[in-house]
């Protein structure tokens, strides 16, 4: 009886031992398989409307420096870090997308001789961008806003738009203000944090030659 139990135990042990390499290989294969990225809240139901375009205005300058932080000596004002994604309308992140930004300073002035408070960056492999800058001042006729151009890699179409701040009294007086372009903004240690996801229209995500210089 003891011999029979010993043989059964040995058979179970050998079965487990033989199955382990197969199970480990399957686990390694599952870990290596890329997981789909979670959908951003900007894409409920797996689809999203393209971000509204807005006027470029008179102060855009091409060939801005490549940088994610616009903070440099001489730049003063409340700081804000804006983060988000660049997406297609089917909620797929767009890596290597160009995000070009320019804005007024804390006195409502643009630097038209140099590149202060101007810069561009490329989204990472997950379609994310991160911008460190200051809160721009309003100036006559305009509420606080940040100008942005967004372009998917290897295509011609460029989304030109503007980002706005919530709760600004001048929002209602600005003739081109669009509530759909208001960022989510919260207080944080050292300043403010903002969030906004850009959604490019289908024509802006088709493969073709890049038209905007990355600098």
XYZ file of C-alpha atoms in Angstrom:
215
model
C 0.000 0.000 0.000
C 2.783 2.410 0.925
C 4.590 1.551 -2.319
C 1.446 2.298 -4.358
C 1.006 5.672 -2.648
C 4.671 6.490 -3.223
C 4.351 5.682 -6.939
C 1.219 7.875 -7.212
C 2.972 10.727 -5.431
C 5.971 10.357 -7.754
C 3.698 10.441 -10.837
C 2.001 13.641 -9.609
C 5.388 15.231 -8.912
C 6.668 14.338 -12.384
C 3.453 15.694 -13.942
C 3.835 18.992 -12.126
C 7.516 19.225 -13.011
C 6.837 18.578 -16.691
C 4.021 21.135 -16.768
C 6.030 23.903 -15.107
C 8.208 24.852 -18.134
C 5.087 25.084 -20.319
C 3.284 27.264 -17.768
C 6.303 29.510 -17.303
C 6.718 29.910 -21.052
C 3.054 30.841 -21.394
C 3.365 33.376 -18.576
C 6.452 34.932 -20.163
C 4.657 35.097 -23.527
C 1.654 36.817 -21.907
C 3.918 39.345 -20.179
C 5.731 40.110 -23.438
C 2.464 40.719 -25.324
C 1.788 44.493 -25.386
C -1.281 45.562 -23.470
C -3.643 48.107 -25.021
C -3.483 51.542 -23.426
C -6.435 52.540 -21.292
C -8.773 54.973 -22.990
C -8.461 58.580 -21.915
C -11.540 60.286 -20.394
C -11.552 62.522 -23.495
C -12.698 59.475 -25.500
C -15.873 58.063 -23.927
C -17.065 54.972 -25.757
C -13.856 54.728 -27.763
C -14.525 57.749 -29.995
C -14.005 61.481 -29.679
C -14.730 64.649 -31.591
C -11.711 66.504 -33.016
C -10.405 69.446 -31.016
C -11.881 72.730 -32.246
C -9.497 74.842 -34.326
C -8.974 78.532 -33.642
C -7.205 81.455 -35.231
C -3.413 81.566 -35.224
C -3.313 85.248 -34.366
C -0.564 87.681 -35.366
C 2.222 86.468 -33.068
C 3.182 82.990 -34.296
C 6.865 82.439 -35.194
C 8.154 79.247 -36.879
C 11.280 77.338 -35.833
C 10.768 77.664 -32.082
C 13.344 75.900 -29.872
C 12.657 72.331 -28.864
C 11.935 72.368 -25.133
C 9.231 71.205 -22.727
C 9.820 74.004 -20.217
C 9.371 77.655 -21.123
C 10.703 78.779 -17.736
C 13.978 80.657 -18.142
C 15.725 83.621 -16.479
C 13.560 86.711 -16.654
C 10.282 84.826 -16.991
C 8.057 85.663 -14.029
C 4.478 84.840 -13.098
C 2.454 82.016 -11.555
C 3.696 78.666 -12.817
C 1.575 75.962 -14.387
C 2.361 72.476 -15.689
C 0.015 71.307 -18.443
C -0.102 67.633 -19.405
C -2.202 65.551 -21.749
C -2.344 63.319 -24.802
C -2.474 63.726 -28.549
C -5.050 61.274 -29.894
C -6.818 60.220 -33.063
C -10.631 60.262 -33.152
C -10.648 56.509 -32.398
C -8.719 57.248 -29.198
C -5.358 55.919 -30.319
C -2.374 57.818 -28.856
C -0.176 59.482 -31.480
C 3.539 59.165 -30.657
C 6.053 61.677 -32.022
C 3.358 64.323 -32.595
C 4.532 67.921 -32.714
C 3.161 70.274 -30.026
C 4.215 73.877 -30.690
C 3.301 76.529 -28.088
C 3.509 80.317 -27.818
C 1.939 82.754 -25.364
C 1.976 86.180 -23.737
C 3.985 86.838 -20.598
C 2.770 87.974 -17.178
C 2.260 91.498 -18.581
C 0.270 90.445 -21.650
C 3.215 90.919 -24.024
C 4.611 88.546 -26.686
C 8.304 88.254 -27.432
C 8.377 88.988 -31.171
C 12.161 89.433 -31.415
C 13.241 86.232 -29.687
C 11.678 82.988 -28.489
C 10.778 83.700 -24.885
C 7.640 81.715 -23.927
C 7.830 79.842 -27.212
C 8.814 76.233 -27.769
C 7.906 72.882 -29.229
C 8.150 69.258 -28.193
C 7.250 65.779 -29.438
C 4.884 63.414 -27.700
C 6.360 60.259 -26.191
C 5.619 56.658 -27.180
C 2.263 56.844 -25.364
C 1.248 60.115 -27.063
C 1.869 62.221 -23.953
C 3.171 65.772 -23.685
C 4.182 67.865 -20.672
C 4.504 71.655 -20.765
C 5.969 73.769 -17.975
C 5.174 77.472 -18.341
C 3.533 80.440 -16.617
C -0.048 81.681 -16.531
C -0.256 84.340 -19.251
C -1.843 87.695 -18.540
C -4.945 88.862 -20.370
C -4.644 91.876 -22.619
C -7.222 94.190 -24.267
C -9.795 92.121 -26.119
C -8.414 88.749 -25.021
C -8.780 86.534 -21.995
C -5.895 84.362 -20.733
C -4.953 81.797 -23.370
C -2.119 79.669 -24.728
C -1.640 79.197 -28.488
C -0.916 75.666 -29.726
C -0.202 73.955 -33.033
C -0.432 70.145 -33.084
C 0.678 67.936 -35.966
C 0.895 64.172 -36.326
C 4.129 62.792 -37.809
C 4.420 62.480 -41.604
C 1.347 64.517 -42.473
C 0.542 67.968 -43.797
C -2.490 69.090 -41.806
C -1.840 71.124 -38.644
C -4.346 71.734 -35.859
C -4.060 75.366 -34.732
C -5.995 76.154 -31.586
C -5.910 77.881 -28.188
C -6.247 76.727 -24.587
C -8.215 78.658 -21.973
C -8.376 78.848 -18.195
C -11.552 78.099 -16.223
C -13.404 80.755 -14.248
C -11.787 83.779 -15.901
C -14.099 86.840 -15.882
C -12.783 87.843 -19.319
C -13.835 84.537 -20.891
C -17.337 85.869 -21.444
C -16.022 89.055 -23.057
C -13.615 87.348 -25.465
C -15.336 87.021 -28.850
C -13.442 83.869 -29.870
C -13.467 82.108 -26.483
C -14.640 78.488 -26.775
C -15.646 76.599 -23.595
C -14.677 73.324 -25.297
C -11.055 74.483 -25.131
C -10.972 75.165 -21.386
C -8.306 73.181 -19.544
C -8.899 71.339 -16.303
C -6.854 73.338 -13.796
C -6.154 72.653 -10.131
C -3.897 74.127 -7.472
C -0.755 72.225 -6.560
C 2.450 72.745 -4.624
C 4.434 75.436 -6.376
C 1.682 76.586 -8.713
C -1.055 75.087 -10.870
C -1.511 71.876 -12.849
C -3.589 71.728 -15.995
C -4.744 68.975 -18.331
C -5.984 68.882 -21.901
C -6.103 66.151 -24.552
C -5.834 67.109 -28.221
C -7.833 65.019 -30.692
C -6.733 65.283 -34.315
C -9.241 64.823 -37.171
C -8.796 61.788 -39.470
C -7.252 63.918 -42.233
C -4.588 65.082 -39.784
C -3.413 61.557 -38.968
C -2.907 60.216 -42.491
C 0.652 59.506 -43.517
C 2.304 62.257 -45.577
C 5.190 64.717 -45.405
C 5.610 66.824 -42.248
C 4.951 70.481 -43.030
C 5.954 72.250 -39.804
C 9.619 72.638 -38.915
C 10.643 71.110 -35.608
C 13.460 73.603 -35.147
